[in-house]
mmCIF file of C-alpha atoms and ligand atoms in Angstrom:
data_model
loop_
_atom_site.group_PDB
_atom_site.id
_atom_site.type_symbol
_atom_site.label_atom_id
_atom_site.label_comp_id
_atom_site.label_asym_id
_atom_site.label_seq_id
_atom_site.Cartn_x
_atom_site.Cartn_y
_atom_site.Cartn_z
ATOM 1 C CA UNK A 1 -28.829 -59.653 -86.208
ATOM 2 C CA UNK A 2 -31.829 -59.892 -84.402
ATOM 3 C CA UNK A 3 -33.816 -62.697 -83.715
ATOM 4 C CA UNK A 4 -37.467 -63.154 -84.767
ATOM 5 C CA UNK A 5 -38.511 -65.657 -81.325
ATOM 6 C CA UNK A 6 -36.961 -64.105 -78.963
ATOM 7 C CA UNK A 7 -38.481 -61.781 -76.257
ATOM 8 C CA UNK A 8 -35.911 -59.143 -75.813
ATOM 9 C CA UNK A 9 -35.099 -58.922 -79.717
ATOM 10 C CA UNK A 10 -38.942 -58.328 -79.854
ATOM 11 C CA UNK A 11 -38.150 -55.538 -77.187
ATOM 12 C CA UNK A 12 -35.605 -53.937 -79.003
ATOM 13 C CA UNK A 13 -37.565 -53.929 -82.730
ATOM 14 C CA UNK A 14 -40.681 -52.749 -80.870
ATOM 15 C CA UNK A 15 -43.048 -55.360 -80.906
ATOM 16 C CA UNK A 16 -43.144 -55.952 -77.416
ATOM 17 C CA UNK A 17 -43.636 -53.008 -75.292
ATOM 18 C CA UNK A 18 -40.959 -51.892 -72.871
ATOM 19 C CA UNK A 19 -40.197 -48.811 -70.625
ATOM 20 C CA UNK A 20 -37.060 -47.963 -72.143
ATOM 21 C CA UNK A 21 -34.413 -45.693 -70.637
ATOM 22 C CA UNK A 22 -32.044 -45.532 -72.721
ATOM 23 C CA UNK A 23 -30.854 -46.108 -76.515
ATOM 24 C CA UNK A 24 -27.921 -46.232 -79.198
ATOM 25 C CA UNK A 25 -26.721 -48.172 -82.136
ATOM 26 C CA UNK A 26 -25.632 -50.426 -80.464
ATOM 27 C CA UNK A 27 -27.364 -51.002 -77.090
ATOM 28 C CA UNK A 28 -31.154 -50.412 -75.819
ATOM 29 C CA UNK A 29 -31.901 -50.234 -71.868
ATOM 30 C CA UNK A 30 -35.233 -50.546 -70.125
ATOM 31 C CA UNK A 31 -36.864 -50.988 -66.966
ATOM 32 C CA UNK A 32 -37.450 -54.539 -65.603
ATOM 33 C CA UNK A 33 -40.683 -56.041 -65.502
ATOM 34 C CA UNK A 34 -40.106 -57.605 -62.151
ATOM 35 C CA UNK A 35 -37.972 -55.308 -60.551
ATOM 36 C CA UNK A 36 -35.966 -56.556 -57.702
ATOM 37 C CA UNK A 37 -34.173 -53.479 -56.474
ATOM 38 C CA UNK A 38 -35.942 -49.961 -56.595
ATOM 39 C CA UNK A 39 -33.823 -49.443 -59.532
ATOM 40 C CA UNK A 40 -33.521 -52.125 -62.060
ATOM 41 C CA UNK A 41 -33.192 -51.657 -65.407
ATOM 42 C CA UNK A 42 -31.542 -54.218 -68.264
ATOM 43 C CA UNK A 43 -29.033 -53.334 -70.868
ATOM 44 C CA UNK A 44 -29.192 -55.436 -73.990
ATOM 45 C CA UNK A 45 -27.055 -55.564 -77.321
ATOM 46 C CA UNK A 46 -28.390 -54.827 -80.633
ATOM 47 C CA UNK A 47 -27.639 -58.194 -81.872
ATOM 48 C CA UNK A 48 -28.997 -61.949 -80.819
ATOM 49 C CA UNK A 49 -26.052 -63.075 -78.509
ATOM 50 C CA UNK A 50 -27.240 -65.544 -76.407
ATOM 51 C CA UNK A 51 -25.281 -65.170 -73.314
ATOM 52 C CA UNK A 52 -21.965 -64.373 -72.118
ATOM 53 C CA UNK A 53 -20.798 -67.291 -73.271
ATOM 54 C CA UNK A 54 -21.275 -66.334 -76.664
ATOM 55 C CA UNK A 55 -19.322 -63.455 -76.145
ATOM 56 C CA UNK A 56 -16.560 -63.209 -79.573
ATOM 57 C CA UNK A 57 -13.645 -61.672 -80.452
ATOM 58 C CA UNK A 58 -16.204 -60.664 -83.578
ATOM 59 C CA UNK A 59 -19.284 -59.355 -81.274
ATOM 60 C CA UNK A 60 -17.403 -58.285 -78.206
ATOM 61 C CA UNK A 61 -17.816 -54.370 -79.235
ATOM 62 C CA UNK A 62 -21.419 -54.630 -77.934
ATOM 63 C CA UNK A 63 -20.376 -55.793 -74.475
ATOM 64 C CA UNK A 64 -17.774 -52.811 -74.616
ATOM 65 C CA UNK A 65 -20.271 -49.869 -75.612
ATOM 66 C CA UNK A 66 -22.993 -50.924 -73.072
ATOM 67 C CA UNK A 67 -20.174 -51.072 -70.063
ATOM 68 C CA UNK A 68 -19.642 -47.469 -71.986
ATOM 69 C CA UNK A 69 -23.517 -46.543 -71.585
ATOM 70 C CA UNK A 70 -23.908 -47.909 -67.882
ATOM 71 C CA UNK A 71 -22.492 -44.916 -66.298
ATOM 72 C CA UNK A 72 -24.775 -42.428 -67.974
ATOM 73 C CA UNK A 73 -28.060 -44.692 -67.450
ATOM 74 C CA UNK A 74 -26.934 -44.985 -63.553
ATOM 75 C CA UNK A 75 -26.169 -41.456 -63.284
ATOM 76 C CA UNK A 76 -29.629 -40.757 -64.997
ATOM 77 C CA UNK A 77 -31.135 -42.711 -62.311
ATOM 78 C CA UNK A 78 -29.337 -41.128 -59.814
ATOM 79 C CA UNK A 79 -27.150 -43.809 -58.535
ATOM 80 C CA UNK A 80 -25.109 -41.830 -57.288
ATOM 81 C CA UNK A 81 -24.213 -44.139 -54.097
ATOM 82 C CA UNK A 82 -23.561 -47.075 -56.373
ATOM 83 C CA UNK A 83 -24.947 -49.995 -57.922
ATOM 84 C CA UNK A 84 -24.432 -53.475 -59.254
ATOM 85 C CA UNK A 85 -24.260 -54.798 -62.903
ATOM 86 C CA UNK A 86 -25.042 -58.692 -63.086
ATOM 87 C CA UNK A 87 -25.154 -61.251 -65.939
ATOM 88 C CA UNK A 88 -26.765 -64.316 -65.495
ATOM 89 C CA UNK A 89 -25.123 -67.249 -67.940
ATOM 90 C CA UNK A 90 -26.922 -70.199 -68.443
ATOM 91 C CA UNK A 91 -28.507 -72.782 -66.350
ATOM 92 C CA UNK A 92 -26.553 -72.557 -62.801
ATOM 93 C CA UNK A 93 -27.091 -68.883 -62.828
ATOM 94 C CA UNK A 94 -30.608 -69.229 -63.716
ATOM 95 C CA UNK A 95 -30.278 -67.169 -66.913
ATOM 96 C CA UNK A 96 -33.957 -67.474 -68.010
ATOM 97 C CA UNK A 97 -34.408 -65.138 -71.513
ATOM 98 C CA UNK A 98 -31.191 -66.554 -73.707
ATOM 99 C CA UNK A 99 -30.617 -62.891 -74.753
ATOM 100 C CA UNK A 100 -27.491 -61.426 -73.231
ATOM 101 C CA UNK A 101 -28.074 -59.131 -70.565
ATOM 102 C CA UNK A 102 -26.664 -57.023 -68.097
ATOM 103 C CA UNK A 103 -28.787 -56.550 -64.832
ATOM 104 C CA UNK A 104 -28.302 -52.634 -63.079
ATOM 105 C CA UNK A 105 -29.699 -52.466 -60.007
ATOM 106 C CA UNK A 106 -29.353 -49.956 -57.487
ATOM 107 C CA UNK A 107 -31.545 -47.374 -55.093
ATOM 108 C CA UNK A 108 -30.559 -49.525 -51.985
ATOM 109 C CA UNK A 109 -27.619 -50.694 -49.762
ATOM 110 C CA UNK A 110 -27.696 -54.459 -51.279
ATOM 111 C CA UNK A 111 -26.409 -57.582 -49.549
ATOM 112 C CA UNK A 112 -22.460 -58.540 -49.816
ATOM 113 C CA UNK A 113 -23.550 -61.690 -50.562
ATOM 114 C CA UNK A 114 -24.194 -62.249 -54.317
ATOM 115 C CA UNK A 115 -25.475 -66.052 -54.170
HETATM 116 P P1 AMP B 201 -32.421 -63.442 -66.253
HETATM 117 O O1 AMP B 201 -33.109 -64.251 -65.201
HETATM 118 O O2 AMP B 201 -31.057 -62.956 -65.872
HETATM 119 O O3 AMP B 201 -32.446 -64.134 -67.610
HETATM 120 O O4 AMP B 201 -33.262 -62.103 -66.374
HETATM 121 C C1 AMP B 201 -34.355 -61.945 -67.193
HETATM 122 C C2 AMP B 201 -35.075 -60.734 -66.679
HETATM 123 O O5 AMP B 201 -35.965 -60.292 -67.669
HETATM 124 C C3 AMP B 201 -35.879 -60.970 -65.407
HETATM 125 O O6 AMP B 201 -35.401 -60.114 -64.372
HETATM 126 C C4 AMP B 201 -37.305 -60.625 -65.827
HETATM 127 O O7 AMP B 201 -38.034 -59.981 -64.821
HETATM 128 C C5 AMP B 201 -37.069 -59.727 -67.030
HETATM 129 N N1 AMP B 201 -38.163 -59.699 -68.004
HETATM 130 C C6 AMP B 201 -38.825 -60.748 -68.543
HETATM 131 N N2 AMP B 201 -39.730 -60.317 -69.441
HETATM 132 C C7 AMP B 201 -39.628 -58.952 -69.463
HETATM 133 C C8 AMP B 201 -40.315 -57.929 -70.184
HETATM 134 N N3 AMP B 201 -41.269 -58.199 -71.071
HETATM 135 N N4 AMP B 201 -39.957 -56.645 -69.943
HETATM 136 C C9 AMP B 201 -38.999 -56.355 -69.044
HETATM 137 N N5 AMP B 201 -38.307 -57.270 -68.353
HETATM 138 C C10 AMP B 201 -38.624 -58.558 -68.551
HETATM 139 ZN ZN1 ZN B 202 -32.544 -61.801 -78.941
#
């Protein structure tokens, strides 16, 4: 179910613009507004889970078909050297839109370093 306040459930019903990439039942991708590799593109569920840590034995299917639509949006973008897929949970990891989320970034050799 989606969720009337929040930005990215706004992004997925089409009330907030987006440059969207990619789309199922289940998941809807689209480019980040602040990119910060020259790839960068977010994968969201259809359906208001906050975070990873929200992640259910009864909502888990959503995590499992966008890890099943990441290839096919990297290989779109032609990734084809790699790329990394990040989740920020929460405060620590300076999650900032309580939406769940899956960064993909790519384009570039990135640093080993992830914090
Ligand atoms: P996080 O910090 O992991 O919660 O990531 C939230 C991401 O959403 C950031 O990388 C923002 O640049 C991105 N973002 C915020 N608003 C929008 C928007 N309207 N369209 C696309 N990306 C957005
Ligand atoms: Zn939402």
């Amino acid at each position: 179910m989606l969720n009337a306040d929040c930005l990215f459930c706004k992004i997925i019903n089409g009330d907030i613009p987006s440059q969207k990439v990619y789309e199922n039942d289940y998941c809807f991708a689209f480019r980040d507004i602040n990119p910060q590799a020259p790839v960068h593109i977010l994968v969201v569920p259809k359906d208001h889970i906050e975070s990873a840590d929200m992640v259910k034995f009864n909502n888990s299917f959503y995590v499992a078909k966008i890890f099943e639509a990441i290839p096919s949006i990297a290989k779109a973008e032609g990734l084809k050297n790699g790329y990394r897929v990040i989740t920020n949970c929460g405060e620590d990891a300076c999650q900032t839109v309580k939406h769940l989320h899956f960064h993909i970034l790519g384009g570039e050799k990135m640093a080993e370093k992830m914090c």
